[in-house]
């Protein structure tokens, strides 16, 4: 019996997390960690459920399980800011829409966004878009119904690393809600932070097009970290790690929603000396992953 496999990559937000929820741009990249959903048709098909236009993740999962032996394999660490839930939503959406023919990426992305919304409350849509299209993406939510996305025509190799600062106690939904609450209490402060984050996101874009130096980029990454800390999405435990990483010559930031009371998920690190960073991670007994950006969707 044939097995169908569907896979989607994880993602890292290079710049713009949280700000992107409020209509600011984000630059995001797919990474070479993937989630794979395998479906093996059951011999006795029991398609009793109708195919809905806007199903929930639970509905799709139950539908698929009725007709297929479903197996999920993922090498995207969960709850760490790398888009594991978005990669799952994209894979589920692809499997479901493929029951009626070959879906376009837009259809897949639209359904994956619905699934993400029921999971995360008020996501921007950047995660599912990155996991659907892959590569490097410039993303901006203009309106609930209008998401602008531009795939950068770039194959630049950027060496970076991910270091596990600890799984956050808070979910992405919690962190989005936390920032929303804080912003409501102090809109001026949050506007200033988001404006500065936007200018960092633009520095990233300039770097991608070889218009600014790596030194300028790395300074911007450090500033990004300080701004994310000011948003309250970096925990004291992760902050201590950042200070040490900067001391040994690295630049780092959280990637994704972050976390405030324990870990803050994966830290995205840039460092020219891989050996030095590896030794640091070993000394701290922390998991480190070299990561390749610009993975296909
Ligand atoms: C999560 O990966 C990124 C956030 O900006 C939330 C979102 O954009 O949906 C924190």
mmCIF file with all atom_site columns, C-alpha atoms and ligand atoms in Angstrom, residues 11 13 16-21 26 81-83 113 116 120 122-128 139 172 175-176 255-258, ligand 1:
data_model
loop_
_atom_site.group_PDB
_atom_site.id
_atom_site.type_symbol
_atom_site.label_atom_id
_atom_site.label_alt_id
_atom_site.label_comp_id
_atom_site.label_asym_id
_atom_site.label_entity_id
_atom_site.label_seq_id
_atom_site.pdbx_PDB_ins_code
_atom_site.Cartn_x
_atom_site.Cartn_y
_atom_site.Cartn_z
_atom_site.occupancy
_atom_site.B_iso_or_equiv
_atom_site.pdbx_formal_charge
_atom_site.auth_seq_id
_atom_site.auth_comp_id
_atom_site.auth_asym_id
_atom_site.auth_atom_id
_atom_site.pdbx_PDB_model_num
ATOM   1  C CA . UNK A 1 11  ? 11.271 28.763 10.784 1.00 0.00 ? 11  UNK A CA 1
ATOM   2  C CA . UNK A 1 13  ? 12.238 35.019 12.813 1.00 0.00 ? 13  UNK A CA 1
ATOM   3  C CA . UNK A 1 16  ? 10.176 41.516 13.853 1.00 0.00 ? 16  UNK A CA 1
ATOM   4  C CA . UNK A 1 17  ? 8.546  39.045 16.257 1.00 0.00 ? 17  UNK A CA 1
ATOM   5  C CA . UNK A 1 18  ? 5.699  40.537 18.296 1.00 0.00 ? 18  UNK A CA 1
ATOM   6  C CA . UNK A 1 19  ? 5.880  43.804 16.309 1.00 0.00 ? 19  UNK A CA 1
ATOM   7  C CA . UNK A 1 20  ? 4.517  41.812 13.348 1.00 0.00 ? 20  UNK A CA 1
ATOM   8  C CA . UNK A 1 21  ? 1.261  41.175 15.235 1.00 0.00 ? 21  UNK A CA 1
ATOM   9  C CA . UNK A 1 26  ? 9.087  40.775 9.903  1.00 0.00 ? 26  UNK A CA 1
ATOM   10 C CA . UNK A 1 81  ? 10.028 29.438 18.752 1.00 0.00 ? 81  UNK A CA 1
ATOM   11 C CA . UNK A 1 82  ? 10.870 27.388 15.661 1.00 0.00 ? 82  UNK A CA 1
ATOM   12 C CA . UNK A 1 83  ? 7.383  27.066 14.234 1.00 0.00 ? 83  UNK A CA 1
ATOM   13 C CA . UNK A 1 113 ? -3.615 30.279 9.236  1.00 0.00 ? 113 UNK A CA 1
ATOM   14 C CA . UNK A 1 116 ? -3.028 28.571 13.837 1.00 0.00 ? 116 UNK A CA 1
ATOM   15 C CA . UNK A 1 120 ? -2.676 30.852 19.199 1.00 0.00 ? 120 UNK A CA 1
ATOM   16 C CA . UNK A 1 122 ? -4.231 36.308 17.540 1.00 0.00 ? 122 UNK A CA 1
ATOM   17 C CA . UNK A 1 123 ? -1.189 35.247 15.514 1.00 0.00 ? 123 UNK A CA 1
ATOM   18 C CA . UNK A 1 124 ? 0.076  37.454 12.684 1.00 0.00 ? 124 UNK A CA 1
ATOM   19 C CA . UNK A 1 125 ? 0.284  34.603 10.178 1.00 0.00 ? 125 UNK A CA 1
ATOM   20 C CA . UNK A 1 126 ? 4.045  34.945 9.750  1.00 0.00 ? 126 UNK A CA 1
ATOM   21 C CA . UNK A 1 127 ? 4.812  31.432 11.057 1.00 0.00 ? 127 UNK A CA 1
ATOM   22 C CA . UNK A 1 128 ? 2.462  29.491 8.772  1.00 0.00 ? 128 UNK A CA 1
ATOM   23 C CA . UNK A 1 139 ? 5.977  39.591 5.767  1.00 0.00 ? 139 UNK A CA 1
ATOM   24 C CA . UNK A 1 172 ? 2.905  31.495 22.137 1.00 0.00 ? 172 UNK A CA 1
ATOM   25 C CA . UNK A 1 175 ? 3.092  35.645 25.117 1.00 0.00 ? 175 UNK A CA 1
ATOM   26 C CA . UNK A 1 176 ? 1.014  37.322 22.416 1.00 0.00 ? 176 UNK A CA 1
ATOM   27 C CA . UNK A 1 255 ? 13.432 33.934 17.868 1.00 0.00 ? 255 UNK A CA 1
ATOM   28 C CA . UNK A 1 256 ? 9.660  33.687 18.113 1.00 0.00 ? 256 UNK A CA 1
ATOM   29 C CA . UNK A 1 257 ? 7.400  34.421 21.039 1.00 0.00 ? 257 UNK A CA 1
ATOM   30 C CA . UNK A 1 258 ? 10.015 34.096 23.823 1.00 0.00 ? 258 UNK A CA 1
HETATM 31 C C1 . LIG B 2 .   ? 5.801  33.736 16.940 1.00 0.00 ? 1   LIG B C1 1
HETATM 32 O O1 . LIG B 2 .   ? 6.659  32.884 16.205 1.00 0.00 ? 1   LIG B O1 1
HETATM 33 C C2 . LIG B 2 .   ? 5.873  35.141 16.408 1.00 0.00 ? 1   LIG B C2 1
HETATM 34 C C3 . LIG B 2 .   ? 5.007  36.156 17.133 1.00 0.00 ? 1   LIG B C3 1
HETATM 35 O O2 . LIG B 2 .   ? 5.265  37.437 16.525 1.00 0.00 ? 1   LIG B O2 1
HETATM 36 C C4 . LIG B 2 .   ? 3.546  35.827 17.046 1.00 0.00 ? 1   LIG B C4 1
HETATM 37 C C5 . LIG B 2 .   ? 2.989  35.962 15.640 1.00 0.00 ? 1   LIG B C5 1
HETATM 38 O O3 . LIG B 2 .   ? 3.508  36.725 14.827 1.00 0.00 ? 1   LIG B O3 1
HETATM 39 O O4 . LIG B 2 .   ? 1.972  35.301 15.374 1.00 0.00 ? 1   LIG B O4 1
HETATM 40 C C6 . LIG B 2 .   ? 5.382  36.271 18.601 1.00 0.00 ? 1   LIG B C6 1
#
